[in-house]
Amino acid sequence: MLSVLTLLGVGTLAQLPTPADVGCGLGEQAPAIRRTDSVLSLRLNVPAFRLEVRAHDTLVRTMRVAVGMPRYPTPRGHYAIDYVVWNPWWRPPDAEWARHEKVTPPGWSNPVGRVKLHVTGLVFLHGSPLEGSIGSAASHACVRLANRDAIALARLVHAHGSPSVRAETLDSLEADTAATRQIALPFAVPLDLVY
């Protein structure tokens, strides 16, 4: 009999680097996509360093963010969050800027924080221990949030993108800082990255 977690697409990630493990960096870009039938939508105003969360076109929350540096800009376009990784490992990408970086296990000091939400290629919305960088162009294309905001955003995204994932499962993932889990979203959540 398959477990409920298996049926929901929740499982432990392998210890080998995968595209979900590596990040941030521009890497190979997937085509931009957008669903028009989602209740929840996200809009990132890159120069304002602000992420807006809307439900039925009503603004329900805003979050301050850090975006890509001029040399590593956050992409613009219409995308959709299609999976979430709780307690991710960080494996530096094969890029010049990351050559001295080390693999970092899950936890509060992980460069991609407690949770990351996949945008495209190696670009994620993710938590960060570098909360002093929020409100600036400081990343390598990814969008950084305070860890508490990234966790709150992930929970909202799950409520709309994977509604069959129980709150207790998310509570467990939030409480256990070492258990890495990737959850696919059956209903992708649209994200507009605008300048």
PDB file of C-alpha atoms in Angstrom:
ATOM      1  CA  MET A   1       0.000   0.000   0.000  1.00  0.00           C
ATOM      2  CA  LEU A   2       1.379   3.431  -0.925  1.00  0.00           C
ATOM      3  CA  SER A   3       1.673   5.958   1.859  1.00  0.00           C
ATOM      4  CA  VAL A   4      -0.298   9.193   1.757  1.00  0.00           C
ATOM      5  CA  LEU A   5       2.978  11.116   1.449  1.00  0.00           C
ATOM      6  CA  THR A   6       3.983   9.098  -1.609  1.00  0.00           C
ATOM      7  CA  LEU A   7       0.625   9.744  -3.234  1.00  0.00           C
ATOM      8  CA  LEU A   8       1.025  13.465  -2.559  1.00  0.00           C
ATOM      9  CA  GLY A   9       4.445  13.575  -4.187  1.00  0.00           C
ATOM     10  CA  VAL A  10       6.259  14.055  -0.894  1.00  0.00           C
ATOM     11  CA  GLY A  11       9.522  12.201  -0.554  1.00  0.00           C
ATOM     12  CA  THR A  12      13.079  12.484   0.638  1.00  0.00           C
ATOM     13  CA  LEU A  13      15.410  13.948  -1.953  1.00  0.00           C
ATOM     14  CA  ALA A  14      18.458  11.945  -2.916  1.00  0.00           C
ATOM     15  CA  GLN A  15      21.773  13.179  -1.592  1.00  0.00           C
ATOM     16  CA  LEU A  16      23.048  13.629  -5.147  1.00  0.00           C
ATOM     17  CA  PRO A  17      22.654  17.107  -6.646  1.00  0.00           C
ATOM     18  CA  THR A  18      19.497  17.591  -8.649  1.00  0.00           C
ATOM     19  CA  PRO A  19      18.103  20.747 -10.209  1.00  0.00           C
ATOM     20  CA  ALA A  20      15.897  21.090  -7.123  1.00  0.00           C
ATOM     21  CA  ASP A  21      18.963  21.006  -4.853  1.00  0.00           C
ATOM     22  CA  VAL A  22      21.153  23.447  -6.709  1.00  0.00           C
ATOM     23  CA  GLY A  23      20.485  27.159  -6.761  1.00  0.00           C
ATOM     24  CA  CYS A  24      20.492  30.007  -7.109  1.00  0.00           C
ATOM     25  CA  GLY A  25      21.853  30.876 -10.499  1.00  0.00           C
ATOM     26  CA  LEU A  26      20.522  31.450 -13.951  1.00  0.00           C
ATOM     27  CA  GLY A  27      21.275  27.987 -15.309  1.00  0.00           C
ATOM     28  CA  GLU A  28      19.060  26.598 -18.028  1.00  0.00           C
ATOM     29  CA  GLN A  29      15.815  28.554 -18.307  1.00  0.00           C
ATOM     30  CA  ALA A  30      12.466  26.824 -18.670  1.00  0.00           C
ATOM     31  CA  PRO A  31       9.819  28.553 -20.753  1.00  0.00           C
ATOM     32  CA  ALA A  32       7.616  30.972 -18.854  1.00  0.00           C
ATOM     33  CA  ILE A  33       4.154  29.606 -18.124  1.00  0.00           C
ATOM     34  CA  ARG A  34       0.998  30.939 -16.534  1.00  0.00           C
ATOM     35  CA  ARG A  35      -2.262  29.436 -15.395  1.00  0.00           C
ATOM     36  CA  THR A  36      -5.237  31.730 -15.553  1.00  0.00           C
ATOM     37  CA  ASP A  37      -7.602  29.666 -13.399  1.00  0.00           C
ATOM     38  CA  SER A  38      -5.796  29.961 -10.039  1.00  0.00           C
ATOM     39  CA  VAL A  39      -7.410  31.748  -7.098  1.00  0.00           C
ATOM     40  CA  LEU A  40      -3.968  32.664  -5.729  1.00  0.00           C
ATOM     41  CA  SER A  41      -1.471  34.702  -7.734  1.00  0.00           C
ATOM     42  CA  LEU A  42       1.893  36.291  -6.996  1.00  0.00           C
ATOM     43  CA  ARG A  43       3.343  39.470  -8.472  1.00  0.00           C
ATOM     44  CA  LEU A  44       6.928  40.539  -7.844  1.00  0.00           C
ATOM     45  CA  ASN A  45       7.781  44.166  -8.527  1.00  0.00           C
ATOM     46  CA  VAL A  46      11.547  43.753  -8.917  1.00  0.00           C
ATOM     47  CA  PRO A  47      12.678  47.416  -8.595  1.00  0.00           C
ATOM     48  CA  ALA A  48      10.345  47.945  -5.605  1.00  0.00           C
ATOM     49  CA  PHE A  49      11.674  44.769  -3.865  1.00  0.00           C
ATOM     50  CA  ARG A  50       8.060  43.788  -3.162  1.00  0.00           C
ATOM     51  CA  LEU A  51       6.146  40.543  -3.587  1.00  0.00           C
ATOM     52  CA  GLU A  52       2.355  40.857  -3.635  1.00  0.00           C
ATOM     53  CA  VAL A  53       0.105  37.903  -2.856  1.00  0.00           C
ATOM     54  CA  ARG A  54      -3.436  38.115  -4.241  1.00  0.00           C
ATOM     55  CA  ALA A  55      -6.500  35.932  -3.830  1.00  0.00           C
ATOM     56  CA  HIS A  56      -9.316  36.590  -6.300  1.00  0.00           C
ATOM     57  CA  ASP A  57      -7.450  39.789  -7.315  1.00  0.00           C
ATOM     58  CA  THR A  58      -7.602  41.089  -3.729  1.00  0.00           C
ATOM     59  CA  LEU A  59      -4.263  41.939  -2.140  1.00  0.00           C
ATOM     60  CA  VAL A  60      -3.893  39.698   0.931  1.00  0.00           C
ATOM     61  CA  ARG A  61      -0.224  40.162   1.769  1.00  0.00           C
ATOM     62  CA  THR A  62       2.951  41.952   0.721  1.00  0.00           C
ATOM     63  CA  MET A  63       6.495  40.876   1.499  1.00  0.00           C
ATOM     64  CA  ARG A  64       9.813  42.671   1.153  1.00  0.00           C
ATOM     65  CA  VAL A  65      12.372  40.722  -0.879  1.00  0.00           C
ATOM     66  CA  ALA A  66      15.915  40.824  -2.216  1.00  0.00           C
ATOM     67  CA  VAL A  67      16.326  40.321  -5.957  1.00  0.00           C
ATOM     68  CA  GLY A  68      19.140  39.570  -8.374  1.00  0.00           C
ATOM     69  CA  MET A  69      22.149  41.821  -8.631  1.00  0.00           C
ATOM     70  CA  PRO A  70      22.583  43.702 -11.935  1.00  0.00           C
ATOM     71  CA  ARG A  71      25.116  41.079 -13.059  1.00  0.00           C
ATOM     72  CA  TYR A  72      22.676  38.261 -12.180  1.00  0.00           C
ATOM     73  CA  PRO A  73      19.222  39.790 -12.743  1.00  0.00           C
ATOM     74  CA  THR A  74      16.006  38.179 -11.646  1.00  0.00           C
ATOM     75  CA  PRO A  75      14.244  37.151 -14.869  1.00  0.00           C
ATOM     76  CA  ARG A  76      11.096  38.935 -15.951  1.00  0.00           C
ATOM     77  CA  GLY A  77       8.014  37.255 -17.311  1.00  0.00           C
ATOM     78  CA  HIS A  78       5.070  35.055 -16.444  1.00  0.00           C
ATOM     79  CA  TYR A  79       5.887  31.872 -14.577  1.00  0.00           C
ATOM     80  CA  ALA A  80       4.192  29.450 -12.216  1.00  0.00           C
ATOM     81  CA  ILE A  81       5.334  27.925  -8.938  1.00  0.00           C
ATOM     82  CA  ASP A  82       5.246  24.177  -9.643  1.00  0.00           C
ATOM     83  CA  TYR A  83       6.964  22.617  -6.621  1.00  0.00           C
ATOM     84  CA  VAL A  84       8.172  23.477  -3.127  1.00  0.00           C
ATOM     85  CA  VAL A  85      11.202  22.098  -1.290  1.00  0.00           C
ATOM     86  CA  TRP A  86      11.058  22.166   2.499  1.00  0.00           C
ATOM     87  CA  ASN A  87      14.375  22.155   4.382  1.00  0.00           C
ATOM     88  CA  PRO A  88      16.468  22.125   1.210  1.00  0.00           C
ATOM     89  CA  TRP A  89      20.115  21.229   0.900  1.00  0.00           C
ATOM     90  CA  TRP A  90      22.131  23.905  -0.851  1.00  0.00           C
ATOM     91  CA  ARG A  91      24.603  22.651  -3.390  1.00  0.00           C
ATOM     92  CA  PRO A  92      26.510  25.465  -5.074  1.00  0.00           C
ATOM     93  CA  PRO A  93      25.896  25.710  -8.812  1.00  0.00           C
ATOM     94  CA  ASP A  94      28.734  25.243 -11.266  1.00  0.00           C
ATOM     95  CA  ALA A  95      29.360  28.983 -11.546  1.00  0.00           C
ATOM     96  CA  GLU A  96      32.357  31.223 -10.982  1.00  0.00           C
ATOM     97  CA  TRP A  97      30.679  33.099  -8.142  1.00  0.00           C
ATOM     98  CA  ALA A  98      30.081  29.840  -6.242  1.00  0.00           C
ATOM     99  CA  ARG A  99      33.456  28.163  -6.669  1.00  0.00           C
ATOM    100  CA  HIS A 100      34.440  28.593  -2.987  1.00  0.00           C
ATOM    101  CA  GLU A 101      31.000  27.801  -1.596  1.00  0.00           C
ATOM    102  CA  LYS A 102      30.294  24.609   0.326  1.00  0.00           C
ATOM    103  CA  VAL A 103      27.382  22.200   0.325  1.00  0.00           C
ATOM    104  CA  THR A 104      25.123  23.220   3.204  1.00  0.00           C
ATOM    105  CA  PRO A 105      22.629  20.895   4.922  1.00  0.00           C
ATOM    106  CA  PRO A 106      19.106  22.026   5.791  1.00  0.00           C
ATOM    107  CA  GLY A 107      18.624  24.442   8.653  1.00  0.00           C
ATOM    108  CA  TRP A 108      18.267  28.071   9.589  1.00  0.00           C
ATOM    109  CA  SER A 109      21.741  29.008   8.272  1.00  0.00           C
ATOM    110  CA  ASN A 110      21.221  27.394   4.858  1.00  0.00           C
ATOM    111  CA  PRO A 111      21.722  29.998   2.049  1.00  0.00           C
ATOM    112  CA  VAL A 112      18.279  29.161   0.611  1.00  0.00           C
ATOM    113  CA  GLY A 113      16.653  29.139   4.022  1.00  0.00           C
ATOM    114  CA  ARG A 114      13.986  26.792   5.317  1.00  0.00           C
ATOM    115  CA  VAL A 115      11.915  26.534   2.141  1.00  0.00           C
ATOM    116  CA  LYS A 116      12.234  27.299  -1.561  1.00  0.00           C
ATOM    117  CA  LEU A 117       9.572  27.610  -4.247  1.00  0.00           C
ATOM    118  CA  HIS A 118      10.542  26.774  -7.825  1.00  0.00           C
ATOM    119  CA  VAL A 119      10.144  29.524 -10.441  1.00  0.00           C
ATOM    120  CA  THR A 120      12.204  28.440 -13.474  1.00  0.00           C
ATOM    121  CA  GLY A 121      15.521  26.713 -14.135  1.00  0.00           C
ATOM    122  CA  LEU A 122      17.660  27.383 -11.060  1.00  0.00           C
ATOM    123  CA  VAL A 123      15.617  30.406  -9.959  1.00  0.00           C
ATOM    124  CA  PHE A 124      13.594  30.122  -6.745  1.00  0.00           C
ATOM    125  CA  LEU A 125      11.698  32.240  -4.257  1.00  0.00           C
ATOM    126  CA  HIS A 126      13.396  31.184  -1.028  1.00  0.00           C
ATOM    127  CA  GLY A 127      14.093  31.985   2.576  1.00  0.00           C
ATOM    128  CA  SER A 128      17.425  33.384   3.655  1.00  0.00           C
ATOM    129  CA  PRO A 129      19.485  33.803   6.801  1.00  0.00           C
ATOM    130  CA  LEU A 130      20.755  37.061   5.228  1.00  0.00           C
ATOM    131  CA  GLU A 131      17.766  39.149   6.259  1.00  0.00           C
ATOM    132  CA  GLY A 132      19.878  42.305   6.072  1.00  0.00           C
ATOM    133  CA  SER A 133      19.906  41.879   2.283  1.00  0.00           C
ATOM    134  CA  ILE A 134      16.104  42.126   2.051  1.00  0.00           C
ATOM    135  CA  GLY A 135      15.154  45.283   0.180  1.00  0.00           C
ATOM    136  CA  SER A 136      18.189  45.227  -2.113  1.00  0.00           C
ATOM    137  CA  ALA A 137      19.621  43.669  -5.262  1.00  0.00           C
ATOM    138  CA  ALA A 138      21.810  41.058  -3.590  1.00  0.00           C
ATOM    139  CA  SER A 139      21.171  37.601  -5.054  1.00  0.00           C
ATOM    140  CA  HIS A 140      22.253  35.576  -8.067  1.00  0.00           C
ATOM    141  CA  ALA A 141      18.825  35.817  -9.807  1.00  0.00           C
ATOM    142  CA  CYS A 142      16.746  34.207  -7.052  1.00  0.00           C
ATOM    143  CA  VAL A 143      14.277  36.095  -4.872  1.00  0.00           C
ATOM    144  CA  ARG A 144      15.171  36.088  -1.166  1.00  0.00           C
ATOM    145  CA  LEU A 145      12.613  36.427   1.588  1.00  0.00           C
ATOM    146  CA  ALA A 146      12.950  36.449   5.351  1.00  0.00           C
ATOM    147  CA  ASN A 147      12.620  32.820   6.466  1.00  0.00           C
ATOM    148  CA  ARG A 148       9.338  33.531   8.306  1.00  0.00           C
ATOM    149  CA  ASP A 149       7.898  35.113   5.117  1.00  0.00           C
ATOM    150  CA  ALA A 150       9.100  32.211   2.937  1.00  0.00           C
ATOM    151  CA  ILE A 151       7.419  29.723   5.286  1.00  0.00           C
ATOM    152  CA  ALA A 152       4.176  31.730   5.302  1.00  0.00           C
ATOM    153  CA  LEU A 153       4.275  32.014   1.497  1.00  0.00           C
ATOM    154  CA  ALA A 154       4.901  28.284   1.077  1.00  0.00           C
ATOM    155  CA  ARG A 155       1.919  27.494   3.286  1.00  0.00           C
ATOM    156  CA  LEU A 156      -0.305  29.818   1.207  1.00  0.00           C
ATOM    157  CA  VAL A 157       0.970  28.267  -2.023  1.00  0.00           C
ATOM    158  CA  HIS A 158       0.262  24.763  -0.687  1.00  0.00           C
ATOM    159  CA  ALA A 159      -3.253  25.772   0.371  1.00  0.00           C
ATOM    160  CA  HIS A 160      -4.028  26.669  -3.248  1.00  0.00           C
ATOM    161  CA  GLY A 161      -1.557  24.590  -5.277  1.00  0.00           C
ATOM    162  CA  SER A 162      -1.630  21.326  -3.320  1.00  0.00           C
ATOM    163  CA  PRO A 163      -4.776  21.516  -1.182  1.00  0.00           C
ATOM    164  CA  SER A 164      -4.675  17.799  -0.362  1.00  0.00           C
ATOM    165  CA  VAL A 165      -1.465  18.274   1.659  1.00  0.00           C
ATOM    166  CA  ARG A 166      -2.646  18.429   5.257  1.00  0.00           C
ATOM    167  CA  ALA A 167      -1.727  21.264   7.617  1.00  0.00           C
ATOM    168  CA  GLU A 168      -0.236  18.655   9.972  1.00  0.00           C
ATOM    169  CA  THR A 169       2.212  17.603   7.244  1.00  0.00           C
ATOM    170  CA  LEU A 170       3.307  21.217   6.779  1.00  0.00           C
ATOM    171  CA  ASP A 171       3.553  21.671  10.560  1.00  0.00           C
ATOM    172  CA  SER A 172       5.859  18.652  10.699  1.00  0.00           C
ATOM    173  CA  LEU A 173       8.052  19.945   7.859  1.00  0.00           C
ATOM    174  CA  GLU A 174       8.260  23.351   9.495  1.00  0.00           C
ATOM    175  CA  ALA A 175       9.161  21.859  12.888  1.00  0.00           C
ATOM    176  CA  ASP A 176      11.786  19.379  11.639  1.00  0.00           C
ATOM    177  CA  THR A 177      14.589  21.517  10.194  1.00  0.00           C
ATOM    178  CA  ALA A 178      16.506  18.487   8.877  1.00  0.00           C
ATOM    179  CA  ALA A 179      13.835  16.592   6.929  1.00  0.00           C
ATOM    180  CA  THR A 180      14.107  17.551   3.247  1.00  0.00           C
ATOM    181  CA  ARG A 181      10.894  17.107   1.277  1.00  0.00           C
ATOM    182  CA  GLN A 182       9.907  18.141  -2.230  1.00  0.00           C
ATOM    183  CA  ILE A 183       6.189  18.544  -2.898  1.00  0.00           C
ATOM    184  CA  ALA A 184       4.883  18.902  -6.440  1.00  0.00           C
ATOM    185  CA  LEU A 185       1.928  21.258  -6.891  1.00  0.00           C
ATOM    186  CA  PRO A 186      -0.911  19.682  -8.867  1.00  0.00           C
ATOM    187  CA  PHE A 187      -2.197  23.239  -9.437  1.00  0.00           C
ATOM    188  CA  ALA A 188       0.647  25.606 -10.322  1.00  0.00           C
ATOM    189  CA  VAL A 189       0.426  29.085  -8.782  1.00  0.00           C
ATOM    190  CA  PRO A 190       1.031  31.954 -11.236  1.00  0.00           C
ATOM    191  CA  LEU A 191       3.894  34.362 -10.631  1.00  0.00           C
ATOM    192  CA  ASP A 192       4.530  37.542 -12.591  1.00  0.00           C
ATOM    193  CA  LEU A 193       8.035  39.006 -12.367  1.00  0.00           C
ATOM    194  CA  VAL A 194       7.810  42.623 -13.502  1.00  0.00           C
ATOM    195  CA  TYR A 195      10.152  45.597 -13.825  1.00  0.00           C
TER     196      TYR A 195
END
